Structure formats: structure tokens, C-alpha cells
Coordinates of C-alpha atoms and ligand atoms in Angstrom, one line a residue:
A1 CA 0.0 0.0 0.0
L2 CA 1.2 3.5 -0.8
P3 CA 1.6 5.7 2.2
I4 CA -0.5 8.8 2.1
L5 CA 1.6 11.9 1.9
D6 CA 1.1 14.6 4.4
F7 CA 2.1 17.9 2.6
Q8 CA 3.0 20.7 5.0
R9 CA 4.4 24.1 4.5
V10 CA 8.1 23.7 5.2
D11 CA 11.2 25.9 5.0
I12 CA 13.2 23.8 2.7
C13 CA 16.5 25.6 3.7
E14 CA 16.1 24.6 7.4
F15 CA 14.9 21.1 6.4
L16 CA 18.0 20.6 4.3
R17 CA 20.3 21.8 7.1
E18 CA 18.7 19.2 9.4
I19 CA 19.3 16.4 6.9
I20 CA 22.9 17.5 6.4
A21 CA 23.6 17.7 10.1
E22 CA 22.5 14.1 10.4
Y23 CA 25.1 12.9 7.8
I24 CA 28.1 15.1 8.8
P25 CA 29.5 12.4 11.2
N26 CA 29.3 9.8 8.4
M27 CA 31.2 12.2 6.0
E28 CA 33.8 12.9 8.6
D29 CA 34.3 9.2 9.3
K30 CA 35.3 8.9 5.6
N31 CA 37.4 12.1 5.5
I32 CA 34.9 13.5 3.0
E33 CA 35.2 17.2 2.3
Y34 CA 31.8 18.8 2.3
Y35 CA 30.6 22.2 1.1
F36 CA 27.1 23.5 1.5
E37 CA 25.5 26.6 0.1
I38 CA 22.0 27.1 1.5
P39 CA 20.3 30.5 1.6
E40 CA 20.0 32.0 5.1
E41 CA 16.4 33.1 4.5
S42 CA 13.4 30.9 4.6
I43 CA 12.1 29.4 1.4
Y44 CA 8.8 27.6 1.7
T45 CA 7.7 24.5 -0.2
Y46 CA 4.9 22.0 0.4
I47 CA 6.4 18.7 1.2
D48 CA 5.8 15.5 3.1
E49 CA 8.8 15.7 5.4
K50 CA 9.2 12.0 6.1
S51 CA 9.3 10.9 2.4
M52 CA 11.3 13.9 1.2
Y53 CA 13.8 13.2 4.0
R54 CA 14.2 9.7 2.6
A55 CA 14.4 10.9 -1.0
I56 CA 17.3 13.3 -0.3
S57 CA 19.1 11.1 2.2
N58 CA 19.2 8.3 -0.3
I59 CA 21.3 10.5 -2.6
I60 CA 23.6 11.7 0.2
V61 CA 24.1 8.1 1.5
N62 CA 25.0 6.9 -2.0
S63 CA 27.7 9.6 -2.3
I64 CA 29.2 8.6 1.0
K65 CA 28.9 4.9 0.4
Y66 CA 30.2 4.5 -3.1
N67 CA 33.1 6.8 -3.0
G68 CA 36.4 6.7 -1.3
Y69 CA 38.2 8.7 1.3
G70 CA 38.7 12.4 0.5
T71 CA 35.8 12.7 -1.9
N72 CA 34.2 16.1 -2.1
I73 CA 30.4 16.4 -1.7
K74 CA 28.6 19.7 -2.5
I75 CA 25.0 20.4 -1.6
I76 CA 23.6 23.6 -3.0
L77 CA 20.2 25.1 -2.9
I78 CA 19.4 27.6 -5.6
P79 CA 16.2 29.6 -5.4
L80 CA 14.7 30.4 -8.8
E81 CA 11.6 32.3 -9.7
D82 CA 8.9 29.6 -9.1
T83 CA 11.1 26.7 -8.1
I84 CA 14.1 25.7 -6.0
Q85 CA 16.9 23.6 -7.4
L86 CA 18.7 21.2 -5.0
I87 CA 22.1 20.1 -6.4
I88 CA 23.8 17.2 -4.7
E89 CA 27.2 16.4 -6.3
D90 CA 30.3 14.5 -5.7
D91 CA 33.6 14.1 -7.5
G92 CA 33.8 10.3 -6.9
I93 CA 33.7 7.4 -9.3
G94 CA 30.5 8.5 -11.0
I95 CA 27.9 6.6 -13.0
P96 CA 28.5 5.8 -16.7
K97 CA 26.7 8.3 -18.9
E98 CA 24.7 5.6 -20.6
L99 CA 23.0 4.8 -17.3
N100 CA 22.0 8.4 -16.5
Q101 CA 18.3 7.7 -17.3
C102 CA 17.9 4.0 -16.2
I103 CA 19.8 4.4 -12.9
F104 CA 16.4 5.6 -11.5
D105 CA 14.8 2.3 -12.5
P106 CA 14.4 -0.3 -9.7
F107 CA 17.3 -2.7 -9.2
V108 CA 19.7 -0.9 -11.6
R109 CA 23.2 -0.8 -10.2
V110 CA 26.5 0.0 -11.8
D111 CA 28.1 -3.4 -11.5
T112 CA 27.8 -6.2 -9.2
S113 CA 31.5 -6.5 -8.5
R114 CA 31.7 -2.9 -7.4
N115 CA 28.8 -3.3 -5.1
S116 CA 29.2 -6.8 -3.9
K117 CA 30.6 -5.6 -0.5
S118 CA 28.3 -2.6 0.0
G119 CA 25.3 -4.8 -0.9
G120 CA 22.6 -2.3 -1.9
T121 CA 19.4 -3.5 -3.5
G122 CA 19.3 -0.9 -6.3
L123 CA 16.0 0.6 -5.0
G124 CA 17.2 3.8 -3.4
L125 CA 17.2 6.1 -6.5
A126 CA 13.9 4.6 -7.8
I127 CA 12.3 5.4 -4.4
T128 CA 13.8 8.9 -4.6
K129 CA 12.5 9.5 -8.0
S130 CA 9.0 8.3 -7.2
I131 CA 8.9 10.6 -4.1
V132 CA 10.1 13.6 -6.0
E133 CA 7.5 13.0 -8.7
K134 CA 4.7 12.7 -6.1
H135 CA 5.8 16.3 -5.1
N136 CA 5.4 17.3 -8.8
G137 CA 9.2 17.7 -8.8
V138 CA 11.8 16.5 -11.3
I139 CA 15.1 14.7 -10.7
N140 CA 17.9 14.3 -13.1
L141 CA 21.4 13.0 -13.1
I142 CA 23.5 15.4 -15.0
S143 CA 26.7 14.5 -16.8
D144 CA 28.4 17.7 -17.6
R145 CA 31.7 16.7 -16.2
E146 CA 34.0 13.7 -16.5
M147 CA 34.0 12.9 -12.8
G148 CA 31.5 12.1 -10.1
C149 CA 27.7 12.4 -9.9
K150 CA 25.5 15.5 -10.0
F151 CA 21.9 15.1 -9.1
I152 CA 19.5 18.0 -9.5
I153 CA 16.1 18.0 -7.9
T154 CA 13.6 20.7 -8.9
L155 CA 10.7 21.5 -6.6
N156 CA 7.9 24.1 -6.7
K157 CA 8.1 26.9 -4.3
E158 CA 5.1 28.3 -2.5
Q159 CA 3.3 30.7 -4.8
E160 CA 3.9 34.4 -3.9
K161 CA 0.8 36.0 -2.7
N162 CA -0.5 39.1 -4.4
H163 CA -0.3 42.2 -2.2
D164 CA -2.3 44.7 -4.3
Ligands
LIG1 P1 19.8 0.8 -2.0 O1 19.9 2.3 -2.2 O2 18.5 0.2 -2.3 O3 20.5 0.3 -0.8 P2 21.7 1.0 -4.2 O4 22.5 2.0 -3.5 O5 22.5 -0.1 -4.9 O6 20.8 0.2 -3.2 P3 20.6 3.1 -5.7 O7 20.7 4.0 -4.5 O8 19.4 3.2 -6.6 O9 20.7 1.6 -5.2 O10 21.8 3.4 -6.6 C1 22.0 2.6 -7.8 C2 23.5 2.4 -8.1 O11 24.0 3.6 -8.6 C3 24.3 2.0 -7.0 O12 24.4 0.6 -6.8 C4 25.7 2.5 -7.4 O13 26.3 1.6 -8.3 C5 25.4 3.7 -8.3 N1 25.5 5.0 -7.5 C6 24.5 5.7 -6.9 N2 25.0 6.9 -6.4 C7 26.3 6.9 -6.7 C8 27.3 7.9 -6.5 N3 27.1 9.0 -5.8 N4 28.6 7.6 -6.9 C9 28.8 6.4 -7.6 N5 27.9 5.5 -7.9 C10 26.6 5.7 -7.4
LIG2 MG1 21.4 3.7 -2.5

């Protein structure tokens, strides 16, 4: 059964800082260099916190899990006119370009030998995509560089009210 989403008005900047705080110890354990750029002001979105937490943390956990010591992870929130863009990128081993679309399909993993020790099921990104889409958002894996992974999630912002 699909869980019913409970959409609430949430400051996405604060929400993101809370997720990140949770994973800083894991990053430090692997000597990962992290860089965050999140606006100081509040930016409101309507999200189901529990599922969106899962969607975003799946990506962060992957970046920590599949990459080695000294990897750089950047998490950037860019406010646009009607949307926000959340960029989560690393400079690790990356995902082959030809898998950029299907990596979001259930059970798709890069190769079994690479993952035999870490033992994921290949469901994380499929779950992330389905949650983002339930929020009318979009997720893409961008390959504009040779190294690493760059995920971009686009979500709608709360509509500005008219003050006339
Ligand atoms: P699960 O998340 O269900 O435990 P999983 O991590 O294998 O399993 P996904 O999160 O969907 O599944 O990721 C799919 C595959 O994409 C991973 O197995 C891994 O090969 C690759 N991958 C995902 N994120 C990264 C990343 N940041 N760097 C390198 N490879 C990645
Ligand atoms: Mg995963």
C-alpha cells in the first residue's frame, strides 16, 4: 500500500540543514570534504517531510557509500523564480553516462563487483524519483563533467501572494 503523503508548508532551507547535520558524522568518518550553500532566508515548499527526507538522504548516503576517502560532496540550494533547485554532487567514481536515465529504475546498479561488498538493492534512486514526482518535482542525473555524480532535484516553491 502506498503511504498517504502529508504535505505541509516547510522551510526547505532549514529542512536541508537538518538532513545534512545528520550525515556530517558519516562524512567525517570517511574524510569527505563537504561544502554547503544554502540560503539564510526561509524558502517555503509544500512537502511530506518523512518521504522527502528519505528521497534526499538516499542520494547523500550513496555519495558517501560508493566513494572513497577524500571525496568532495557539495550540496547547493538555488532559489529560482517559481522553483528551487537542489544540487547534490560529488567528485567520486561516478555513474556511466549511458546509465543516466535508467539508474532511476528499480534494481539498476552500476556493476555487481563494485557493489558486492556494499550490498545495496538498487532501489534507493527509484524510491527517490517516485517521491520527488509525487511532489510534482523533477530529478535528473547530469553528466556535464567527467568525474562524479551530480543530481538536481527541482521542486515548486510556495506561490507568492498578491499584495495589491
Ligand atoms: P539501495 O539504495 O537500495 O540500498 P543501491 O544504493 O545499490 O541500493 P541506488 O541508490 O538506486 O541503489 O543506486 C543505484 C546504483 O547507482 C548504486 O548501486 C551505485 O552503483 C550507483 N551510484 C549511486 N549513487 C552513486 C554515487 N554518488 N557515486 C557512484 N555511484 C553511485
Ligand atoms: Mg542507494
